[in-house]
mmCIF file of C-alpha atoms and ligand atoms in Angstrom:
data_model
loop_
_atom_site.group_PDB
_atom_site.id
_atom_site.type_symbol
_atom_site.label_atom_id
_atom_site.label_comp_id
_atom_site.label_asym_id
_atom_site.label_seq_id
_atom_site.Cartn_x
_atom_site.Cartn_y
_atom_site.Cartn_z
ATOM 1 C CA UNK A 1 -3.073 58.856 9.616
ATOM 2 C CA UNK A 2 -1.871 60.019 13.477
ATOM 3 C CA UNK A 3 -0.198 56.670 14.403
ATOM 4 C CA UNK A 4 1.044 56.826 18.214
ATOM 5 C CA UNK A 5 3.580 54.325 18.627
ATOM 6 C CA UNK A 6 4.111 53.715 22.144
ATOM 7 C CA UNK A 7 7.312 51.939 23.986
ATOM 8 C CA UNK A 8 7.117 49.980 27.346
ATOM 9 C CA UNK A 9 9.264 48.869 29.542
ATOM 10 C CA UNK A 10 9.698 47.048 32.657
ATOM 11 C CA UNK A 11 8.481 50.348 34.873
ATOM 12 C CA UNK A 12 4.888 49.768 33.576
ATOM 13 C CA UNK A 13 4.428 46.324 35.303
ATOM 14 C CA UNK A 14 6.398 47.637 38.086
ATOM 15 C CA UNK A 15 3.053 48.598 40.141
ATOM 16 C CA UNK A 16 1.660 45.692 39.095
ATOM 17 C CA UNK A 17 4.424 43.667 41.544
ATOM 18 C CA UNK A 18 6.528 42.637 38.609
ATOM 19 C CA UNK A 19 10.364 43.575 39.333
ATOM 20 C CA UNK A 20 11.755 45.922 36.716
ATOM 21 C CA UNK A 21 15.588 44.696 35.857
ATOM 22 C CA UNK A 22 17.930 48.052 36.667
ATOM 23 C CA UNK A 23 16.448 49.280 39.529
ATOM 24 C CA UNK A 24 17.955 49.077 43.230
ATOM 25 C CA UNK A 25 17.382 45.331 44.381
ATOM 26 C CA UNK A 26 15.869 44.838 40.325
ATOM 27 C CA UNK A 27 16.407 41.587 38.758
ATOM 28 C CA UNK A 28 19.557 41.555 37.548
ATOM 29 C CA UNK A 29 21.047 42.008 41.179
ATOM 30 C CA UNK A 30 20.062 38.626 42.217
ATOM 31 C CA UNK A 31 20.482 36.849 38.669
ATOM 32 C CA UNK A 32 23.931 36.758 36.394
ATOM 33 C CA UNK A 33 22.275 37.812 32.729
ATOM 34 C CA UNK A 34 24.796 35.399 31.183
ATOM 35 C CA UNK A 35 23.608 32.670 33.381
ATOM 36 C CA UNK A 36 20.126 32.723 32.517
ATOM 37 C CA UNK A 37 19.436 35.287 29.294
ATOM 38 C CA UNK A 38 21.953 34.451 27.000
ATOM 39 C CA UNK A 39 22.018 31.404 24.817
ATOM 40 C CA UNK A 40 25.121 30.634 26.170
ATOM 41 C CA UNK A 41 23.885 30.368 29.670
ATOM 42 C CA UNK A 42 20.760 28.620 28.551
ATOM 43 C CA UNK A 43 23.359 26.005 26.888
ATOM 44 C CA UNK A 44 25.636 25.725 30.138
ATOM 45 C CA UNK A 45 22.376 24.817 32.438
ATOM 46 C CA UNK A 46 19.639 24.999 31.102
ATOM 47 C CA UNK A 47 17.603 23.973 34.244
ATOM 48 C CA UNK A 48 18.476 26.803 36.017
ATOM 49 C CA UNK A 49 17.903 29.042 33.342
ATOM 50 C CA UNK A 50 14.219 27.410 32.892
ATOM 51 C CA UNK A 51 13.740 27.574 36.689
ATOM 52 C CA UNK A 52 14.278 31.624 36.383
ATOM 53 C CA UNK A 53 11.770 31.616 33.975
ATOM 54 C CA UNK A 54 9.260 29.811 35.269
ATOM 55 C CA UNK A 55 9.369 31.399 39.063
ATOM 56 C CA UNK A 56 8.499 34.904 36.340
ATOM 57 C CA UNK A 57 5.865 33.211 34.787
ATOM 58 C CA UNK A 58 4.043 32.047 38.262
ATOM 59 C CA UNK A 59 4.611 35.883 39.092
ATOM 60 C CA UNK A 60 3.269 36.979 35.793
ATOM 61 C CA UNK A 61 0.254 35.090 36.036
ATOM 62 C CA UNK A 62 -0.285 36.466 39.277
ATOM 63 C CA UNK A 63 -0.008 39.609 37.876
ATOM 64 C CA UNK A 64 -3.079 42.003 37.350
ATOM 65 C CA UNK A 65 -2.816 45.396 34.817
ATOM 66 C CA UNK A 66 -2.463 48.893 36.793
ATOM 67 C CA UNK A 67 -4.179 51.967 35.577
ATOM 68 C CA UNK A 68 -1.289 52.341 32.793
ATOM 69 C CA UNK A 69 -2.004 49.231 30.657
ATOM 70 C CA UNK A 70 -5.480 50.012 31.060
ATOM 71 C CA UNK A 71 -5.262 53.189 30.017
ATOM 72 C CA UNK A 72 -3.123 52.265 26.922
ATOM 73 C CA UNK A 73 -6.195 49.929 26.228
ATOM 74 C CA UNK A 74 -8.488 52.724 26.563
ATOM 75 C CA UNK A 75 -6.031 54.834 24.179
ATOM 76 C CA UNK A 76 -6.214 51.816 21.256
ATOM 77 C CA UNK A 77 -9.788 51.479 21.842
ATOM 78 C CA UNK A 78 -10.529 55.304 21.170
ATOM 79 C CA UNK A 79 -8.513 57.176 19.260
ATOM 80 C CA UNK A 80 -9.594 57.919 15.540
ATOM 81 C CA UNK A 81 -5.911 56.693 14.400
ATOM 82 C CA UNK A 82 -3.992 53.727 15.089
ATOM 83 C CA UNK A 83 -1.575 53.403 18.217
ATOM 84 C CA UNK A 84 0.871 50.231 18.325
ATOM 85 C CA UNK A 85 1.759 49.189 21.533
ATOM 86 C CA UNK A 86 5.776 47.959 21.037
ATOM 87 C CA UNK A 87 6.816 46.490 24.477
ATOM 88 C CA UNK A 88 10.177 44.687 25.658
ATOM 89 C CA UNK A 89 7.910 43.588 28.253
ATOM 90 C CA UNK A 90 7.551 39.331 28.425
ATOM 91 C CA UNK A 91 4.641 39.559 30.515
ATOM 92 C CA UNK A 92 0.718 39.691 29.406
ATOM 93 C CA UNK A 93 -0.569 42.922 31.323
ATOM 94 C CA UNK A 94 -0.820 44.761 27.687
ATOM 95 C CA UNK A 95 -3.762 42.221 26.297
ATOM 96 C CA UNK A 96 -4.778 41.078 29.841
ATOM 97 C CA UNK A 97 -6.028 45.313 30.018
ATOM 98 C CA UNK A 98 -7.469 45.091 27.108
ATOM 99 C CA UNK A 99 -5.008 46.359 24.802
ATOM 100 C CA UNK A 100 -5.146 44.322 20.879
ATOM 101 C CA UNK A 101 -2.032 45.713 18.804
ATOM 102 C CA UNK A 102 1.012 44.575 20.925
ATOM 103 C CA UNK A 103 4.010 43.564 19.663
ATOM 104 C CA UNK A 104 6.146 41.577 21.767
ATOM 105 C CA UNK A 105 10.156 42.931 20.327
ATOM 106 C CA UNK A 106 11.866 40.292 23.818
ATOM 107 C CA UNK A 107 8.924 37.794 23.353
ATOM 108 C CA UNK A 108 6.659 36.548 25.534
ATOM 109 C CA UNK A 109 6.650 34.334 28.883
ATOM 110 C CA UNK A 110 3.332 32.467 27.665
ATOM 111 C CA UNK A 111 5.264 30.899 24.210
ATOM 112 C CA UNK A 112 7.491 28.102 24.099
ATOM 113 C CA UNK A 113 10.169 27.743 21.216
ATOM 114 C CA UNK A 114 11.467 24.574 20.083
ATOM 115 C CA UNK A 115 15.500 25.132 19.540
ATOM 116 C CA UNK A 116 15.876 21.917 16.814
ATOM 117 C CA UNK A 117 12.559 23.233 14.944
ATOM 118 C CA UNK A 118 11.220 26.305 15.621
ATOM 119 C CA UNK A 119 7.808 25.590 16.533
ATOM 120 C CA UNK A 120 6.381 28.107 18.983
ATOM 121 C CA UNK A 121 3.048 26.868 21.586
ATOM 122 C CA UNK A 122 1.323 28.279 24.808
ATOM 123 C CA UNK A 123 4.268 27.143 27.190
ATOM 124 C CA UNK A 124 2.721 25.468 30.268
ATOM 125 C CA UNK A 125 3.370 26.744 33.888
ATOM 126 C CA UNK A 126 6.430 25.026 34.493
ATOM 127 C CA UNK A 127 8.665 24.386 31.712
ATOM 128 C CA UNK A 128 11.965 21.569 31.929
ATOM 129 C CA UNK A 129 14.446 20.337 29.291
ATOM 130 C CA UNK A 130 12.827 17.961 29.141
ATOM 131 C CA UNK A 131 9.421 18.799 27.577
ATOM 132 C CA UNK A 132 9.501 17.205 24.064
ATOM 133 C CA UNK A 133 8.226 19.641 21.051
ATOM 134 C CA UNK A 134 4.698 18.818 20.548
ATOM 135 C CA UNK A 135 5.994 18.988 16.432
ATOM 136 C CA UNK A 136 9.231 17.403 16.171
ATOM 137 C CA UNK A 137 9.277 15.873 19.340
ATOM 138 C CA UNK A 138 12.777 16.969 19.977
ATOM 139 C CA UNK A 139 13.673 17.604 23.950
ATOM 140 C CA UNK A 140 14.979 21.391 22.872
ATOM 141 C CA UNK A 141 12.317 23.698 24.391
ATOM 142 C CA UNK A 142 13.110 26.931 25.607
ATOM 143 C CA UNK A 143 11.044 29.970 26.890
ATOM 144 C CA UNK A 144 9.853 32.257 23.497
ATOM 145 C CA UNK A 145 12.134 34.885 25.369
ATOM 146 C CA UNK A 146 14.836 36.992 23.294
ATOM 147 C CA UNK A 147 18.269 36.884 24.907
ATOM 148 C CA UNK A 148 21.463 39.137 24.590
ATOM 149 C CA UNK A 149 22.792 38.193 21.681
ATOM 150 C CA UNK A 150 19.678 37.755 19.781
ATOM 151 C CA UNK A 151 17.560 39.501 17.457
ATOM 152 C CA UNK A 152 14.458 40.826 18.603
ATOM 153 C CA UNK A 153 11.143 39.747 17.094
ATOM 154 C CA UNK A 154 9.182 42.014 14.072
ATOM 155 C CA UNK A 155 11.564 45.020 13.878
ATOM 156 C CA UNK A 156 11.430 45.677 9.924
ATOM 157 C CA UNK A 157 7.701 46.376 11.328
ATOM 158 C CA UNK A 158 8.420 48.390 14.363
ATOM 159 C CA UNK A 159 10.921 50.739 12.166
ATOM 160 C CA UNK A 160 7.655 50.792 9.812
ATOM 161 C CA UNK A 161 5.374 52.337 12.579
ATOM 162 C CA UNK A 162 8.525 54.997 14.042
ATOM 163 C CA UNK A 163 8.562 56.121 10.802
ATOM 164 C CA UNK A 164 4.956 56.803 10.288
ATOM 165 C CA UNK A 165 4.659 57.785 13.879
ATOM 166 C CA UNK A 166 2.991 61.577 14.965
ATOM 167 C CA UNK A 167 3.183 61.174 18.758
ATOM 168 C CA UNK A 168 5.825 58.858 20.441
ATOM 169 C CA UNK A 169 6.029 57.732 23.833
ATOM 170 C CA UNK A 170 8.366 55.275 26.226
ATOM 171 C CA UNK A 171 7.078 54.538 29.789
ATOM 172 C CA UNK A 172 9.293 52.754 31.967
ATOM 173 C CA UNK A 173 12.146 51.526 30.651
ATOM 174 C CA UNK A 174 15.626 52.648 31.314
ATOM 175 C CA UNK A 175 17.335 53.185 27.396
ATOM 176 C CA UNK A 176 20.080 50.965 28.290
ATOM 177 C CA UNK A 177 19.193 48.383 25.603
ATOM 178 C CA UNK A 178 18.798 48.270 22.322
ATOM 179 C CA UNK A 179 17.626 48.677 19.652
ATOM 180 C CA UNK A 180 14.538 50.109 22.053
ATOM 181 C CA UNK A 181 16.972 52.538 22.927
ATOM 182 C CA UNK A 182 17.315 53.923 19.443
ATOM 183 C CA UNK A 183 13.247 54.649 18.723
ATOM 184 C CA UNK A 184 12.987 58.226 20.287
ATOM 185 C CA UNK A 185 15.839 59.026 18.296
ATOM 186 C CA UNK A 186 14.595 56.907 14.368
ATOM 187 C CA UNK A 187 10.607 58.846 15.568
ATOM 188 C CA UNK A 188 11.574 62.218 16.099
ATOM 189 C CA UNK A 189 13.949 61.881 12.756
ATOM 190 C CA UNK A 190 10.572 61.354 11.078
ATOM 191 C CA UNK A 191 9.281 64.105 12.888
ATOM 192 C CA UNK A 192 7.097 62.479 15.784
ATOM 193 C CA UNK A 193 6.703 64.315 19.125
ATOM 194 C CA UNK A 194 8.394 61.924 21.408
ATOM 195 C CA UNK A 195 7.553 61.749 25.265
ATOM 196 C CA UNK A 196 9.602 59.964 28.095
ATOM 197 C CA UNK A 197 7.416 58.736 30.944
ATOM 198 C CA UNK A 198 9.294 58.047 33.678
ATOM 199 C CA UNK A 199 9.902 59.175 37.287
ATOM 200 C CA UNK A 200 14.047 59.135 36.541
ATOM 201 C CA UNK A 201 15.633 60.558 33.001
ATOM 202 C CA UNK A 202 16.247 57.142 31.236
ATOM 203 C CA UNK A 203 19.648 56.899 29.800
ATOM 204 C CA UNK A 204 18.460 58.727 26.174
ATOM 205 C CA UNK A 205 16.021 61.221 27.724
ATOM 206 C CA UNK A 206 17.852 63.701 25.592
ATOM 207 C CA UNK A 207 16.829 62.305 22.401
ATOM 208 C CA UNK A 208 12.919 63.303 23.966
ATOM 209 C CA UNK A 209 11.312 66.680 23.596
ATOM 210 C CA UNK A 210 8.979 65.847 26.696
ATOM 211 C CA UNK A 211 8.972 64.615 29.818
ATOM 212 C CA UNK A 212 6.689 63.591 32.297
ATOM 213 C CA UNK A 213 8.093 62.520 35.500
ATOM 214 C CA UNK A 214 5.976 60.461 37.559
ATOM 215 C CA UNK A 215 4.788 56.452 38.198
ATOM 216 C CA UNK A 216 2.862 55.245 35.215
ATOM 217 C CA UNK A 217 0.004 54.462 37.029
ATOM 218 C CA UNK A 218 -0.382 58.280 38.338
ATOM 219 C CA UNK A 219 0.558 59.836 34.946
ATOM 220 C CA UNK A 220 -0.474 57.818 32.303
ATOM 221 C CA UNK A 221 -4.437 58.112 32.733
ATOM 222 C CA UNK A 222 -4.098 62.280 32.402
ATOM 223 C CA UNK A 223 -1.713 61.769 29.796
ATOM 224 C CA UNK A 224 -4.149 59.664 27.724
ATOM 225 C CA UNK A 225 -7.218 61.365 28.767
ATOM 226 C CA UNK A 226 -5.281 64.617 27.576
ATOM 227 C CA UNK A 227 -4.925 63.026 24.527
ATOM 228 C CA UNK A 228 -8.427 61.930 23.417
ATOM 229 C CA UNK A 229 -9.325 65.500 24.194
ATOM 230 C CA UNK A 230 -10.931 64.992 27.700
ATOM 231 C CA UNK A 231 -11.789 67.546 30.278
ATOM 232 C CA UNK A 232 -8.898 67.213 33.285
ATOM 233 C CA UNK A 233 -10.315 67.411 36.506
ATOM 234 C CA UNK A 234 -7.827 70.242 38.422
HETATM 235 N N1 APR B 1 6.446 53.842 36.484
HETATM 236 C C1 APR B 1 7.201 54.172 35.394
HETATM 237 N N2 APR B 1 8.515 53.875 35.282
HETATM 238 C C2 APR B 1 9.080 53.233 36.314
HETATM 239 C C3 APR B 1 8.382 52.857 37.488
HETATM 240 C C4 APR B 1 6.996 53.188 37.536
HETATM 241 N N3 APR B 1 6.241 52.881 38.612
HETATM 242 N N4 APR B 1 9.246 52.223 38.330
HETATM 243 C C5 APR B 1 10.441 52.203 37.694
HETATM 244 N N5 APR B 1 10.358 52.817 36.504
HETATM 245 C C6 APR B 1 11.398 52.995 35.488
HETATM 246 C C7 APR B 1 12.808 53.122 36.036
HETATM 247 O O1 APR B 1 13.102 54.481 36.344
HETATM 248 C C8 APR B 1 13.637 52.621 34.838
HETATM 249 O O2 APR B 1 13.946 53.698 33.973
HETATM 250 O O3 APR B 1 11.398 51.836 34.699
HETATM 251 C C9 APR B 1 12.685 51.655 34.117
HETATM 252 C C10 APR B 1 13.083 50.196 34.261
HETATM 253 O O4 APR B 1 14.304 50.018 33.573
HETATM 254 P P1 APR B 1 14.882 48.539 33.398
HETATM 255 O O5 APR B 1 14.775 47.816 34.698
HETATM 256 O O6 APR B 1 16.205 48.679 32.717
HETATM 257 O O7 APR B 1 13.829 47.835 32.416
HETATM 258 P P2 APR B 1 13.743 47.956 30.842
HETATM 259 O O8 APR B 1 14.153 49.314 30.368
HETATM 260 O O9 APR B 1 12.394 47.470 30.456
HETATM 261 O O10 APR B 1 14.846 46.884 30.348
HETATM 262 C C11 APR B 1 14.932 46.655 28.942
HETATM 263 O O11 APR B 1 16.517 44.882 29.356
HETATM 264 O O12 APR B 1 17.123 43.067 30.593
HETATM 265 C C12 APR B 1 16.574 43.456 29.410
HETATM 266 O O13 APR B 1 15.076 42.199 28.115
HETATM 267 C C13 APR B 1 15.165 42.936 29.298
HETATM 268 O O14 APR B 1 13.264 43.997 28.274
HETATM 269 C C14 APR B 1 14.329 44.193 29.199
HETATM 270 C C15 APR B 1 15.317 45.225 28.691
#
């Protein structure tokens, strides 16, 4: 079967007014990631790390899809064979376009966690320390959000899909974490074609055999339409 397994990063939501993390004036200038995405920072004070996350939830949910997530939908939606959609994206542009298969590897803004149980529920706008678990009633809630330090959600099944994977692709993110930063390198071991979609060379665009340099919004819908075999307009 010709799986596509596709990566996102933060550079997809970028046109959609979301900040990505690395770029000039990005997120992590103007927040300390072991202040508010580590567990030890989320220990330390965890009000401040739950007011960082909720000011990106109000902005997520303000959020609307570009052309790239809708495009990616349009990709799922058509294509004979499967594509998986792997983002370290915490926002909901993927299934707010449309998109089905999308597996969340840094979690999601929209789930709460309970830290004494482990139950997981649609977190509400603003979350506090204070929010008992609607389970075990514990005051221990955190955002469903994976920190350094932590393991990121379903891998065993991402690994699955790179190794099954014809086609690869990563658009917008920078290859400075991982284990994201590892798939071009575990697909084209299996031997997928693997793509980089990005205006800059992320920080493993040698472990790509293609590039295409550009915004997602203005490349993904040729790429895409390229791909289900569609006519492109000079
Ligand atoms: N279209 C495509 N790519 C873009 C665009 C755009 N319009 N604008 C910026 N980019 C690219 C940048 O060139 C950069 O390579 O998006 C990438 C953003 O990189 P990062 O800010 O590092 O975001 P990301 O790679 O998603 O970070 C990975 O790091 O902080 C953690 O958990 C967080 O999931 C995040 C992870």
């Amino acid at each position: 079967m010709d799986r596509i397994v596709i990566l996102t990063g933060a550079g997809i939501s970028a046109e959609s007014g979301l900040g990505t993390f690395r770029d000039a004036g990005g997120i992590w200038s103007e927040h300390r990631i072991e202040d508010v995405a580590t567990p030890e920072g989320f220990a330390r004070d965890p009000a401040r790390a739950h007011r960082f996350y909720n000011a990106r939830r109000a902005m997520a949910a303000r959020a609307r899809p570009n052309a790239a997530h809708v495009a990616l939908a349009r990709l799922q939606a058509a294509h004979r064979g499967e594509v998986v959609i792997v983002t370290q994206n915490v926002d909901a542009l993927h299934e707010a376009a449309g998109s089905r298969r999308v597996i969340h590897m840094h979690g999601e803004l929209a789930r709460a966690l309970c830290a004494a149980c482990g139950h997981r529920w649609q977190a509400p706008a603003e979350m506090s320390g204070q929010d008992a678990c609607p389970r075990c009633r514990a005051r221990a809630c955190r955002p469903d959000v994976v920190w350094f330090g932590e393991i990121p959600y379903r891998m065993d099944e991402i690994m699955g899909h790179l190794a099954a994977a014809r086609l690869f692709a990563a658009i917008g993110t920078s290859g400075q974490v991982w284990p994201a930063a590892g798939f071009a390198e575990t697909a084209a071991r299996a031997g997928a074609h693997c793509v980089e979609i990005n205006p800059e060379p992320s920080a493993v665009a040698g472990d790509f055999h293609e590039a295409l340099r550009g915004r997602a919004s203005e490349v993904v819908p040729g790429w895409v339409a390229g791909l289900l075999g569609e006519a492109q307009l000079p």
